[in-house]
Each structure stands twice: as C-alpha cells, then as structure tokens.
Short mmCIF file of N, CA and C in Angstrom, two decimals:
data_model
loop_
_atom_site.label_atom_id
_atom_site.label_comp_id
_atom_site.label_asym_id
_atom_site.label_seq_id
_atom_site.Cartn_x
_atom_site.Cartn_y
_atom_site.Cartn_z
N MET H 1 15.58 -0.92 -3.97
CA MET H 1 15.53 -2.10 -3.18
C MET H 1 16.78 -2.56 -3.00
N GLU H 2 17.80 -2.40 -3.95
CA GLU H 2 19.02 -2.96 -3.84
C GLU H 2 19.90 -2.41 -2.78
N ALA H 3 19.75 -1.09 -2.50
CA ALA H 3 20.42 -0.43 -1.30
C ALA H 3 19.78 -0.89 -0.18
N LEU H 4 18.60 -1.01 0.03
CA LEU H 4 17.91 -1.49 1.33
C LEU H 4 18.48 -2.77 1.52
N THR H 5 18.47 -3.60 0.62
CA THR H 5 18.70 -4.97 0.87
C THR H 5 20.30 -5.05 1.39
N ASN H 6 21.16 -4.26 0.80
CA ASN H 6 22.60 -4.34 1.23
C ASN H 6 22.66 -3.62 2.64
N VAL H 7 21.83 -2.55 2.91
CA VAL H 7 21.98 -2.16 4.29
C VAL H 7 21.33 -3.12 5.14
N HIS H 8 20.18 -3.68 5.03
CA HIS H 8 19.63 -4.50 5.97
C HIS H 8 20.67 -5.72 6.20
N CYS H 9 21.21 -6.38 5.22
CA CYS H 9 22.14 -7.49 5.22
C CYS H 9 23.21 -6.99 6.29
N THR H 10 23.92 -5.84 5.97
CA THR H 10 24.96 -5.44 6.75
C THR H 10 24.61 -5.20 8.15
N VAL H 11 23.49 -4.41 8.41
CA VAL H 11 23.19 -3.96 9.67
C VAL H 11 22.48 -5.16 10.65
N ARG H 12 21.79 -6.11 9.93
CA ARG H 12 21.05 -6.94 10.78
C ARG H 12 21.75 -8.23 10.78
N HIS H 13 22.77 -8.66 9.74
CA HIS H 13 23.22 -9.96 9.73
C HIS H 13 24.68 -9.83 9.75
N ARG H 14 25.25 -8.73 10.03
CA ARG H 14 26.68 -8.31 9.72
C ARG H 14 27.41 -9.03 8.78
N MET H 15 26.92 -9.16 7.45
CA MET H 15 27.58 -9.72 6.32
C MET H 15 27.01 -8.89 5.02
N THR H 16 27.77 -8.92 3.98
CA THR H 16 27.32 -8.32 2.71
C THR H 16 26.26 -9.14 2.18
N LYS H 17 25.51 -8.42 1.07
CA LYS H 17 24.62 -9.17 0.57
C LYS H 17 25.13 -10.30 -0.11
N ASN H 18 26.16 -10.28 -0.90
CA ASN H 18 26.71 -11.36 -1.62
C ASN H 18 27.06 -12.55 -0.56
N GLU H 19 27.51 -12.15 0.61
CA GLU H 19 27.91 -13.20 1.67
C GLU H 19 26.71 -13.98 2.18
N PHE H 20 25.74 -13.03 2.27
CA PHE H 20 24.41 -13.54 2.74
C PHE H 20 23.76 -14.45 1.73
N LEU H 21 23.80 -14.14 0.56
CA LEU H 21 23.21 -14.90 -0.70
C LEU H 21 23.94 -16.29 -0.75
N ALA H 22 25.26 -16.34 -0.59
CA ALA H 22 26.12 -17.46 -0.64
C ALA H 22 25.82 -18.28 0.56
N ARG H 23 25.43 -17.95 1.64
CA ARG H 23 25.11 -18.74 2.83
C ARG H 23 23.62 -19.09 2.87
N HIS H 24 22.66 -18.26 2.28
CA HIS H 24 21.38 -18.80 2.49
C HIS H 24 20.62 -18.85 1.17
N GLY H 25 21.09 -18.64 -0.12
CA GLY H 25 20.64 -18.60 -1.28
C GLY H 25 19.88 -17.68 -1.73
N SER H 26 19.38 -17.42 -2.81
CA SER H 26 18.76 -16.38 -3.26
C SER H 26 17.15 -16.42 -2.65
N PRO H 27 16.66 -15.24 -2.71
CA PRO H 27 15.39 -15.18 -2.13
C PRO H 27 14.26 -15.89 -3.18
N LYS H 28 13.37 -16.34 -2.83
CA LYS H 28 12.22 -17.08 -3.61
C LYS H 28 11.12 -15.92 -4.02
N TYR H 29 10.68 -15.75 -5.25
CA TYR H 29 9.80 -14.80 -5.46
C TYR H 29 8.55 -15.45 -5.63
N VAL H 30 7.40 -14.96 -4.95
CA VAL H 30 6.24 -15.44 -5.11
C VAL H 30 5.21 -14.38 -5.68
N THR H 31 4.49 -14.84 -6.72
CA THR H 31 3.40 -13.98 -7.29
C THR H 31 2.03 -14.12 -6.52
N PRO H 32 1.36 -13.22 -5.75
CA PRO H 32 0.24 -13.42 -5.09
C PRO H 32 -0.87 -13.73 -6.19
N ARG H 33 -1.85 -14.56 -5.71
CA ARG H 33 -2.90 -14.81 -6.33
C ARG H 33 -4.13 -14.01 -6.05
N MET H 34 -4.65 -13.43 -6.82
CA MET H 34 -6.01 -12.59 -6.59
C MET H 34 -7.04 -13.43 -6.66
N ASP H 35 -7.79 -13.95 -5.76
CA ASP H 35 -8.97 -14.62 -6.00
C ASP H 35 -10.28 -13.84 -5.60
N SER H 36 -11.40 -14.19 -5.93
CA SER H 36 -12.54 -13.31 -5.84
C SER H 36 -12.61 -12.82 -4.32
N GLU H 37 -12.42 -13.72 -3.57
CA GLU H 37 -12.60 -13.39 -2.05
C GLU H 37 -11.80 -12.30 -1.63
N VAL H 38 -10.36 -12.13 -2.11
CA VAL H 38 -9.61 -11.22 -1.68
C VAL H 38 -9.85 -9.82 -2.54
N GLN H 39 -10.35 -9.92 -3.65
CA GLN H 39 -10.64 -8.84 -4.28
C GLN H 39 -12.05 -8.05 -3.71
N ARG H 40 -12.72 -8.96 -3.06
CA ARG H 40 -14.17 -8.45 -2.63
C ARG H 40 -13.67 -7.76 -1.18
N TRP H 41 -12.70 -8.35 -0.49
CA TRP H 41 -12.13 -7.76 0.72
C TRP H 41 -11.55 -6.37 0.43
N ILE H 42 -10.69 -6.40 -0.69
CA ILE H 42 -10.23 -4.88 -0.94
C ILE H 42 -11.14 -4.07 -1.14
N ARG H 43 -12.17 -4.47 -1.91
CA ARG H 43 -13.35 -3.56 -2.32
C ARG H 43 -14.03 -2.93 -1.24
N ASP H 44 -14.31 -3.88 -0.19
CA ASP H 44 -15.09 -3.55 1.02
C ASP H 44 -14.38 -2.87 1.99
N ALA H 45 -13.07 -3.00 1.98
CA ALA H 45 -12.26 -2.50 3.16
C ALA H 45 -11.81 -1.01 2.81
N GLN H 46 -12.21 -0.47 1.48
CA GLN H 46 -11.71 0.84 1.22
C GLN H 46 -12.30 1.86 2.17
N VAL H 47 -11.59 2.83 2.60
CA VAL H 47 -12.06 3.74 3.63
C VAL H 47 -13.07 4.77 2.97
N ILE H 48 -12.66 5.24 1.93
CA ILE H 48 -13.68 6.19 1.18
C ILE H 48 -14.10 5.54 0.12
N ARG H 49 -15.59 5.51 0.34
CA ARG H 49 -16.46 5.00 -0.84
C ARG H 49 -16.85 5.97 -1.62
N ARG H 50 -17.24 5.81 -2.77
CA ARG H 50 -17.56 6.69 -3.74
C ARG H 50 -18.95 7.50 -3.40
N LEU H 51 -19.80 6.95 -2.66
CA LEU H 51 -20.88 7.75 -2.07
C LEU H 51 -20.34 8.86 -1.11
N ASP H 52 -19.29 8.62 -0.25
CA ASP H 52 -18.62 9.49 0.69
C ASP H 52 -18.19 10.76 -0.09
N PHE H 53 -17.45 10.35 -1.04
CA PHE H 53 -16.78 11.43 -1.86
C PHE H 53 -17.91 12.18 -2.63
N ASP H 54 -18.88 11.61 -3.18
CA ASP H 54 -19.93 12.39 -3.80
C ASP H 54 -20.58 13.35 -2.80
N MET H 55 -20.80 12.97 -1.60
CA MET H 55 -21.67 13.69 -0.48
C MET H 55 -20.63 14.78 -0.22
N ALA H 56 -19.53 14.58 0.05
CA ALA H 56 -18.39 15.65 0.59
C ALA H 56 -18.38 16.75 -0.77
N GLN H 57 -18.48 16.22 -1.96
CA GLN H 57 -18.23 17.19 -3.08
C GLN H 57 -19.49 18.05 -3.17
N ALA H 58 -20.85 17.52 -3.00
CA ALA H 58 -21.86 18.27 -2.95
C ALA H 58 -21.88 19.19 -1.81
N ALA H 59 -21.57 18.80 -0.63
CA ALA H 59 -21.50 19.71 0.43
C ALA H 59 -20.62 21.00 0.11
N ALA H 60 -19.39 20.80 -0.53
CA ALA H 60 -18.73 21.88 -0.66
C ALA H 60 -19.05 22.73 -1.93
N ARG H 61 -19.55 22.05 -2.73
CA ARG H 61 -20.48 22.96 -3.72
C ARG H 61 -21.44 23.86 -3.10
N THR H 62 -22.22 23.29 -2.13
CA THR H 62 -23.36 24.07 -1.58
C THR H 62 -22.66 25.22 -0.92
N LEU H 63 -21.78 24.83 0.06
CA LEU H 63 -21.04 25.92 0.76
C LEU H 63 -20.44 27.04 -0.10
N PHE H 64 -19.73 26.68 -1.10
CA PHE H 64 -19.18 27.65 -2.13
C PHE H 64 -20.25 28.56 -2.69
N ARG H 65 -21.47 27.94 -3.19
CA ARG H 65 -22.56 28.73 -3.72
C ARG H 65 -23.07 29.69 -2.73
N ARG H 66 -23.18 29.38 -1.48
CA ARG H 66 -23.75 30.37 -0.46
C ARG H 66 -22.62 31.46 -0.05
N GLY H 67 -21.54 31.26 -0.58
CA GLY H 67 -20.32 32.16 -0.10
C GLY H 67 -19.90 31.96 1.54
N THR H 68 -19.99 30.95 1.91
CA THR H 68 -19.68 30.71 3.28
C THR H 68 -18.29 30.16 3.43
N THR H 69 -17.50 29.81 2.28
CA THR H 69 -16.32 29.33 2.32
C THR H 69 -15.31 30.60 2.62
N HIS H 70 -14.25 30.16 3.34
CA HIS H 70 -13.00 31.35 3.60
C HIS H 70 -11.87 30.95 2.83
N ALA H 71 -11.28 31.86 2.26
CA ALA H 71 -10.00 31.69 1.56
C ALA H 71 -8.84 32.05 2.18
#
C-alpha cells in the first residue's frame, strides 16, 4: 500500500505523499462493524452454495465411475 499511495499522490495530485499529508492531514481509519444484517447478506450473496458444490462433486464422481471422463 505504501508504494501505491505514493504513486497515487504523485500521479493524481502532483505532490509527494508527505506533501499531501501536510496539506490534507493523515487519513482516518475506520473499522467496519459487522452486524447480523450484513453477515446475513454476505452469507446469502455467495455465488456457490454448499449444495451446488456437493451436487457438482457427485456428478463428477458418477462420470468418473462410468469411465466417461477424458484425460
């Protein structure tokens, strides 16, 4: 992140990181809070669910047993 910050400040703001900090101050760091609604959204928004994975694994095992896979 350090190099990215210096590059960003130089390219976008035409000043070094130290000059930028002197002019605007240091960034404020915020710790995100994980409430139950956010956790539920993360769980529900997952692309691959456990059932999807299990079904794909079962299909692959069936194909392998039948000898229809190509190496």
